[in-house]
Tab-separated table of C-alpha atoms in Angstrom:
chain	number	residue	atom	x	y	z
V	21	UNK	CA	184.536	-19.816	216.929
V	22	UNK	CA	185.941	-21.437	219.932
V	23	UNK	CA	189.158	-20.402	221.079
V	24	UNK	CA	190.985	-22.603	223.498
V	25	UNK	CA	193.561	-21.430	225.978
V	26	UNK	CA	196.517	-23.772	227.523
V	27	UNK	CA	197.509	-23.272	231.210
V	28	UNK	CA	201.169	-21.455	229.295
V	29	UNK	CA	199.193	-18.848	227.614
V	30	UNK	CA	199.005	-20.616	224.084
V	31	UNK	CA	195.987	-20.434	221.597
V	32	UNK	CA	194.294	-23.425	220.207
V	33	UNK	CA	191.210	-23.548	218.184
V	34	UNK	CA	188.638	-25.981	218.370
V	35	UNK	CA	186.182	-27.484	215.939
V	36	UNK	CA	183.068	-29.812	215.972
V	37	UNK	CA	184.778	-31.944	212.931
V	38	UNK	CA	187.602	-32.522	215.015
V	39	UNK	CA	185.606	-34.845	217.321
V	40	UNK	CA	187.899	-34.821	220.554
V	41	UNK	CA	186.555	-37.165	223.135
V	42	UNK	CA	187.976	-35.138	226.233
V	43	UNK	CA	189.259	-31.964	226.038
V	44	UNK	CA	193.284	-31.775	227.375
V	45	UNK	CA	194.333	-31.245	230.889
V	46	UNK	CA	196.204	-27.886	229.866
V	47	UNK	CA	193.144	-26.386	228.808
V	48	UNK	CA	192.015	-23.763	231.357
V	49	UNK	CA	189.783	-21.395	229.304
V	50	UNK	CA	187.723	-21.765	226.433
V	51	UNK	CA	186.642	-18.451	224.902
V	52	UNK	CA	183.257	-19.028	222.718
V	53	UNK	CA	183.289	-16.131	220.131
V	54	UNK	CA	179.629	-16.026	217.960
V	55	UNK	CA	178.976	-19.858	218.835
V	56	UNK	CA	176.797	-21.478	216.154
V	57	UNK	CA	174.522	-24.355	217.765
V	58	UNK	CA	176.823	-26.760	216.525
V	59	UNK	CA	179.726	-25.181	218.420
V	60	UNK	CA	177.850	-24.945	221.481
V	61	UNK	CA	176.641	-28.752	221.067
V	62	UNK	CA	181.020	-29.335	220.647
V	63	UNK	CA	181.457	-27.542	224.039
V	64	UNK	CA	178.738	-28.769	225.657
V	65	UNK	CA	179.778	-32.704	225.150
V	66	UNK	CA	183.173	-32.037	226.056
V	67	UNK	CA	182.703	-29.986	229.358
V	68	UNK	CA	179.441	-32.075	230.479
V	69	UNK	CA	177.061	-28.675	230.953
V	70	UNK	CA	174.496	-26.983	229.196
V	71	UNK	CA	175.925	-23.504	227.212
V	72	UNK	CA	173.234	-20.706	227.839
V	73	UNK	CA	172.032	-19.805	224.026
V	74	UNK	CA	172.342	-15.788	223.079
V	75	UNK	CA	168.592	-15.565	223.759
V	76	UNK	CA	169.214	-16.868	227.421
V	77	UNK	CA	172.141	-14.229	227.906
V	78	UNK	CA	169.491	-12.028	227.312
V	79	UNK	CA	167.181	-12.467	230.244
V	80	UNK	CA	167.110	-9.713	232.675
V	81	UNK	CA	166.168	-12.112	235.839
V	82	UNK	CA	168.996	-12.766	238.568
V	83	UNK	CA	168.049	-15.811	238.515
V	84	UNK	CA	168.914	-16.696	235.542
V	85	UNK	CA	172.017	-14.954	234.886
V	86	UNK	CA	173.407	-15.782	238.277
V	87	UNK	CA	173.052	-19.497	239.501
V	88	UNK	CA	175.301	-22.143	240.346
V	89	UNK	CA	174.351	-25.928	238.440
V	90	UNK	CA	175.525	-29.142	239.324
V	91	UNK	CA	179.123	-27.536	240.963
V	92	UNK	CA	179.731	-25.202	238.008
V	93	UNK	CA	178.755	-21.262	238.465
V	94	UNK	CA	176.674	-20.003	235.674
V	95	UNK	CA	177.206	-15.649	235.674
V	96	UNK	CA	176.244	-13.111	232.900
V	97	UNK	CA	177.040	-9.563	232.629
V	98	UNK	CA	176.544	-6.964	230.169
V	99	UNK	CA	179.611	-5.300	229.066
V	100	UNK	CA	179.916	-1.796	226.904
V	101	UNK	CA	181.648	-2.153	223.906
V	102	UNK	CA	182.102	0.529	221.107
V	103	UNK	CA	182.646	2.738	223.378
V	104	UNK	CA	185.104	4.403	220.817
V	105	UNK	CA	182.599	5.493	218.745
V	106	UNK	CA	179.223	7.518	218.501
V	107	UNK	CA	176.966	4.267	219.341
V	108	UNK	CA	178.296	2.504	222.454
V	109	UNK	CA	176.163	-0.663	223.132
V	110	UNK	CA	175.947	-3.426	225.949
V	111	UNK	CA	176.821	-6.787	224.979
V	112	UNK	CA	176.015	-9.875	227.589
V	113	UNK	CA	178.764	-12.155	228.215
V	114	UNK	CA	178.714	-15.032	230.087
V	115	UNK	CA	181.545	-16.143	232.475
V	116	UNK	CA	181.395	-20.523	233.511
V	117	UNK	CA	183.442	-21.768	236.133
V	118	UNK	CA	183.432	-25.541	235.272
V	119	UNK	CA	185.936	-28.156	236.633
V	120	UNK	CA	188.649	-25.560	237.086
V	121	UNK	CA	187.723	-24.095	233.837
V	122	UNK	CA	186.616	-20.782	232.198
V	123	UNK	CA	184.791	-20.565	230.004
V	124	UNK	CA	182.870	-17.586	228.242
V	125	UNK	CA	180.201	-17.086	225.640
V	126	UNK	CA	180.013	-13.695	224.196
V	127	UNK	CA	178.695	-12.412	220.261
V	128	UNK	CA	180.582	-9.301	220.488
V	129	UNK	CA	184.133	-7.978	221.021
V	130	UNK	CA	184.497	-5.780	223.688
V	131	UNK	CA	188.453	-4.456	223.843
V	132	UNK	CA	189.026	-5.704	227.388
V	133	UNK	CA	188.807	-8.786	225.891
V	134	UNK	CA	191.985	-8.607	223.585
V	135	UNK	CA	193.641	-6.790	226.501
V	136	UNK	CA	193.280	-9.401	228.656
V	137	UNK	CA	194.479	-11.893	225.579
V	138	UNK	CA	197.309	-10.020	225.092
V	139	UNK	CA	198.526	-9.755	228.877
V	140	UNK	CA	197.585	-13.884	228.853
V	141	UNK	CA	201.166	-14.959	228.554
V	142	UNK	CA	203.046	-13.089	231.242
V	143	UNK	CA	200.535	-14.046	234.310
V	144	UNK	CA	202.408	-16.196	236.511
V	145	UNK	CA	202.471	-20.325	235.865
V	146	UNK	CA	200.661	-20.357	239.248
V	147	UNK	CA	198.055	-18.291	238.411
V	148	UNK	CA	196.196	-19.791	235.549
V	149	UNK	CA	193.691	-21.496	236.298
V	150	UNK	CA	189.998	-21.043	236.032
V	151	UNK	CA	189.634	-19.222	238.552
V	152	UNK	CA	191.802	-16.843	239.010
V	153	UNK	CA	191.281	-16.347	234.947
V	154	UNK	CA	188.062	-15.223	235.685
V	155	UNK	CA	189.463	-12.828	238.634
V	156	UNK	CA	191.579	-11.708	236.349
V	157	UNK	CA	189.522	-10.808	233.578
V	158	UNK	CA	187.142	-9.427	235.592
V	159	UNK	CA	189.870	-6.662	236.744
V	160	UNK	CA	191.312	-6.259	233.281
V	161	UNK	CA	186.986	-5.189	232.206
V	162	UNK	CA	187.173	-2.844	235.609
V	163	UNK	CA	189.993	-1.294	233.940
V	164	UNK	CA	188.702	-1.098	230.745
V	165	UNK	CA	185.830	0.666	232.028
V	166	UNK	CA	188.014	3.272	233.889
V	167	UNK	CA	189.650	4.019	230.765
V	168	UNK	CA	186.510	4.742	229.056
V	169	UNK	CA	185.926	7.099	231.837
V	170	UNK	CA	188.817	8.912	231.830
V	171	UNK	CA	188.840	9.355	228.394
V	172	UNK	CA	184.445	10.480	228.001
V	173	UNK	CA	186.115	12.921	231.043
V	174	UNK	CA	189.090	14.397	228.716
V	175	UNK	CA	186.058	15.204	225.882
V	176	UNK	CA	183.606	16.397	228.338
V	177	UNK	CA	185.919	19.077	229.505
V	178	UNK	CA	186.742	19.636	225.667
V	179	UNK	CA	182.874	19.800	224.768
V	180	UNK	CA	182.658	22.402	228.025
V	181	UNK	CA	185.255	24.639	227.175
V	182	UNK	CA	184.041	24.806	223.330
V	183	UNK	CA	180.289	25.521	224.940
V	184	UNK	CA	181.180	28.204	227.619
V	185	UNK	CA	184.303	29.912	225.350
V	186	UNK	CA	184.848	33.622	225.105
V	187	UNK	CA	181.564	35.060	224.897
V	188	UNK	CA	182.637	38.171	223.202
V	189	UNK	CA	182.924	36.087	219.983
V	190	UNK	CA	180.245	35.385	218.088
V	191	UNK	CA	178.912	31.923	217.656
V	192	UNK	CA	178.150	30.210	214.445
V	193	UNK	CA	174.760	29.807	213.631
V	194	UNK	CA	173.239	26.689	215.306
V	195	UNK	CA	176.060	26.440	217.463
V	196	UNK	CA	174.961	25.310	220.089
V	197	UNK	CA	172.263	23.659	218.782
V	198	UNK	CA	175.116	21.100	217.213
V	199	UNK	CA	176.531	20.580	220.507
V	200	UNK	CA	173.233	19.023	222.030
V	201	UNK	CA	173.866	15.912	219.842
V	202	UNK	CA	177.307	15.540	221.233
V	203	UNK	CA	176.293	15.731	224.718
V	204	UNK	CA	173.648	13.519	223.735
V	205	UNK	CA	176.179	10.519	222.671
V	206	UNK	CA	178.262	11.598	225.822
V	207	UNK	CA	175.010	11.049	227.881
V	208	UNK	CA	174.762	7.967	225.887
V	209	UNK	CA	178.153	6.273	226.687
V	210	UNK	CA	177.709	7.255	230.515
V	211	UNK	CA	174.651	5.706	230.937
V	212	UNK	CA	176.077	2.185	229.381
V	213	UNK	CA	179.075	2.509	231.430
V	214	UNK	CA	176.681	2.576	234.463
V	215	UNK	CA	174.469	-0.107	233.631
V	216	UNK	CA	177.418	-2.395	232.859
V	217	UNK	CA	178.767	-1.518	236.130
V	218	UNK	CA	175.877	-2.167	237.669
V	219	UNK	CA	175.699	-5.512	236.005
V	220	UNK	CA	179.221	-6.027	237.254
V	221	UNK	CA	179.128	-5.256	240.729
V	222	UNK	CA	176.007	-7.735	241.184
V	223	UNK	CA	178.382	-10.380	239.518
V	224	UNK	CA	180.499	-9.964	242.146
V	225	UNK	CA	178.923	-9.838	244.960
V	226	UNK	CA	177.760	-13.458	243.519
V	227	UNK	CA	180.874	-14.575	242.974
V	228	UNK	CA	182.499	-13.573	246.678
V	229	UNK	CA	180.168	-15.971	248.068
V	230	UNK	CA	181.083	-18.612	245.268
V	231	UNK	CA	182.724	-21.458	248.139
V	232	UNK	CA	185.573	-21.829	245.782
V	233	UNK	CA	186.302	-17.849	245.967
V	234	UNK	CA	185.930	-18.099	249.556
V	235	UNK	CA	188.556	-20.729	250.148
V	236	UNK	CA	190.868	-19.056	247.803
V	237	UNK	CA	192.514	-16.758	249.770
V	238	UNK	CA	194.218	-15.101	246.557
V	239	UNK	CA	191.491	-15.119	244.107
V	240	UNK	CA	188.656	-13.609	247.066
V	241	UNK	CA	191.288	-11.010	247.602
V	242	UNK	CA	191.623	-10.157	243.822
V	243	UNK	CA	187.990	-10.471	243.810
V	244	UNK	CA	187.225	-7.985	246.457
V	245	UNK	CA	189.639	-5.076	245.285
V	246	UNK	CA	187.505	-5.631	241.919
V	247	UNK	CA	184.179	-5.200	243.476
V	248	UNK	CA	185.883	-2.122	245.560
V	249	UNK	CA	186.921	-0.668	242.029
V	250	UNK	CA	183.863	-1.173	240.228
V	251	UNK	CA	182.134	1.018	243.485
V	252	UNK	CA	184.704	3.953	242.673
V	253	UNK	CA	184.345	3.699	239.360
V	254	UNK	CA	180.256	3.947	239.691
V	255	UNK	CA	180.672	6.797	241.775
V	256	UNK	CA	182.832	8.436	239.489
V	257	UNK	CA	180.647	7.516	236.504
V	258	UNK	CA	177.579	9.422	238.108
V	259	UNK	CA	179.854	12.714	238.827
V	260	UNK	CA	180.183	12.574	235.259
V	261	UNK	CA	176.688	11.811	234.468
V	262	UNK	CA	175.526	14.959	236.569
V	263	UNK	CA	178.623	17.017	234.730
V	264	UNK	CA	176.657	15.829	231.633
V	265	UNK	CA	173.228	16.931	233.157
V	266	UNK	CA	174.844	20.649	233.354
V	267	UNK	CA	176.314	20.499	230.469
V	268	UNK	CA	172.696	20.204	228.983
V	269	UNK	CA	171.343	22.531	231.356
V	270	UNK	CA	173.700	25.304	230.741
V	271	UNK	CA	173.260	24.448	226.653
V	272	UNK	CA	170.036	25.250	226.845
V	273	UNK	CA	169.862	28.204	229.031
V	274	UNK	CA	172.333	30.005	226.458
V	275	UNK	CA	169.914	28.858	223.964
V	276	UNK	CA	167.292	30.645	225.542
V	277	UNK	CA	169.643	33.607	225.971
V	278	UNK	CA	170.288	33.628	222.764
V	279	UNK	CA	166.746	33.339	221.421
V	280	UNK	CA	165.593	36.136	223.972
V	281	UNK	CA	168.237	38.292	222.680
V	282	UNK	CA	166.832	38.271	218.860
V	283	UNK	CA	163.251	38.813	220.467
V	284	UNK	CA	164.802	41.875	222.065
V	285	UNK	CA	165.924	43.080	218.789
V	286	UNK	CA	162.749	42.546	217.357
V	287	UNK	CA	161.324	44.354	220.029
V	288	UNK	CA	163.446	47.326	220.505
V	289	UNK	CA	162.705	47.781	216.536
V	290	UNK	CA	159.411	47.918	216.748
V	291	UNK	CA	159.267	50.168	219.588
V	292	UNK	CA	161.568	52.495	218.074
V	293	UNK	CA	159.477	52.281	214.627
V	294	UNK	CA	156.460	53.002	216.290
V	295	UNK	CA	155.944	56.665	216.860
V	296	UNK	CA	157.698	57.493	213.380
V	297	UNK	CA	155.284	55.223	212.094
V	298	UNK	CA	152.716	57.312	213.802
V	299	UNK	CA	154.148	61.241	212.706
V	300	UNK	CA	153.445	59.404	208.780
V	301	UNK	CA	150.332	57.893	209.512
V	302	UNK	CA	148.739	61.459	210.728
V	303	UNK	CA	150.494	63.209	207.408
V	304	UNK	CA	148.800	60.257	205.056
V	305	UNK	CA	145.568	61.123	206.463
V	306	UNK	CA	143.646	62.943	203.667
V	307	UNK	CA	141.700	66.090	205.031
V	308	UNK	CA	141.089	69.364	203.331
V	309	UNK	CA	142.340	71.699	205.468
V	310	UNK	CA	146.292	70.499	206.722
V	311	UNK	CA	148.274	73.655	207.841
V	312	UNK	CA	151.270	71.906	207.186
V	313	UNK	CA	150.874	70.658	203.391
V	314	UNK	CA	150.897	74.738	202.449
V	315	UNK	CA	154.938	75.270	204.705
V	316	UNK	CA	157.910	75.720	202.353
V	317	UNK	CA	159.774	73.214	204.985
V	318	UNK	CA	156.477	71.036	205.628
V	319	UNK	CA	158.486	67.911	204.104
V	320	UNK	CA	161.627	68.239	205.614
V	321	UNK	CA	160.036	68.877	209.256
V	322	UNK	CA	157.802	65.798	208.997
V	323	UNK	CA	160.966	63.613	208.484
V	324	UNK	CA	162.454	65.558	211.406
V	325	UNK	CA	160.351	64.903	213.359
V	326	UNK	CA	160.104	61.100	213.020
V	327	UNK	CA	163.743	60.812	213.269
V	328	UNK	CA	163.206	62.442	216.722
V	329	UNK	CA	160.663	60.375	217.754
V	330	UNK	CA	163.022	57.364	216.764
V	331	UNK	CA	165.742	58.758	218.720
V	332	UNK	CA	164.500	60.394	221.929
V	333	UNK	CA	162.722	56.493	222.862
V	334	UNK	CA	165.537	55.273	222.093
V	335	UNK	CA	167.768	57.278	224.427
V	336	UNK	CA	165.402	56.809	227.266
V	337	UNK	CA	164.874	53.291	226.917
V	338	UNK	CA	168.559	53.048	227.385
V	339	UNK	CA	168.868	55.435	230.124
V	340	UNK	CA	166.477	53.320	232.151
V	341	UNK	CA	168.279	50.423	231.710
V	342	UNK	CA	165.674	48.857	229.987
V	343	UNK	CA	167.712	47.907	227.005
């Protein structure tokens, strides 16, 4: 699909079978949404450059996702999107400043996209053109991102106080157990958000030394409170990420606790158990001559004195702390 924005915010959609021989003046971004080849072939003839294919978005090299070609900047970055649900991915786009136009490729949707779309129509008449689209954009992804912070913040802290509740109630089974998997998509999410920003901060470092960023005096300022944002926002993301790492620490060590506290059961059982264990085993033994088999209270004695041999361990155990 190729979307087509006019200079007053309006939507027009382009087609191969329309043929147009140039595209109109008013035209200051074109928005490429899951190009087929013939769509890119459209764009291509109308804007004079080559459109990266969605293998070429892929390559990791800065080379090749940041380069400038015959006047026209060619800059890729991978963006999170799903970051609503449990499987966040990264999605490259690719941002073209071309003859004072924007255009982007992308095969996904990521929400600061429609965002931006929506906000399209109230940005000043002065301020659309490629250029400061791009600036523009590029701050509306920055606070995308901060809102998927703030909200992976808001259920951290939920996920926290669920893990370290009153400990005088007792857990479910495999409690905790379930929560590793949500701190695992938590961990999951963070670690996106990261890389994008990443991804984002080396786009703009590019693009502040872009001459046409440097001469605007407007757009290099918009430009450099974005690159200032996406540093606060990476420093915030790794706070979170080594919140996270706790998290999954702590998890853990009450999973041990727990575990150790069964063993302890188990133990304290079978040290209890032992020496009435041992008062039966000498009265199974079968000899002749056993004093004890000829007393009136012979029976009653012998489970005396296991009980008593239960007990007394027991007792001292506790007395020296041990249990």
């Amino acid at each position: 699909m190729i979307n087509a924005y006019r200079a007053n915010g309006s939507l027009t959609t382009l087609a191969p079978a329309e043929s147009l021989l140039a595209l109109p003046d008013d035209i200051v971004w074109i928005d490429l949404v899951h190009p087929t080849k013939e769509e890119d072939a459209y764009v291509e003839s109308l804007i004079g450059i080559q459109i990266p294919t969605r293998d070429e978005l892929k390559d990791i090299e800065p080379s090749s996702r940041l380069y400038i070609e015959n006047g026209s900047v060619f800059m890729t970055a991978s963006l999170v999107w799903k970051a609503d649900t449990n499987i966040p991915e990264l999605t490259d786009v690719a941002f073209i400043l071309s003859g004072g136009r924007l255009i982007t490729i992308r095969y996904a949707e990521p929400k600061a996209f429609h965002l931006f779309i929506a906000a399209l129509g109230r940005f000043p008449d002065d301020m659309r053109d490629g250029t400061t689209l791009l600036a523009r954009l590029l701050e509306t992804i920055a606070d995308r991102t901060a809102e998927v912070l703030e909200h992976a913040v808001i259920r951290i802290d939920r996920l926290s106080d669920e893990i370290f509740r009153d400990r005088g109630k007792r857990r479910p089974p495999r409690f905790l157990e379930g929560k590793l998997a949500d701190i695992s998509e938590h961990h999951r999410l963070i670690s996106k958000v990261r890389d994008s920003l990443g991804s984002l901060s080396r786009l703009l470092t590019f693009l502040l030394n872009v001459p046409r960023i440097e001469e605007s005096k407007h757009d290099g300022s918009l430009c450099r409170t974005v690159a200032h944002d996406v540093e606060t926002l990476s420093e915030h993301a790794a706070f979170i990420a080594a919140n996270i790492s706790f998290l999954l620490d702590a998890s853990l060590g009450l999973i041990n606790v727990e575990q150790n506290a069964i063993i302890k059961i188990f133990s304290v059982a079978a040290v209890v158990f032992l020496p009435p264990t041992l008062v039966a085993s000498i009265y199974g033994m079968n000899f002749s001559f056993m004093p004890e088999l000829q007393w009136y209270f012979g029976y009653p004695l012998a489970l005396f004195a296991m009980l008593m041999s239960a007990i007394i361990p027991f007792f001292f155990f506790r007395w020296k702390g041990w249990l």
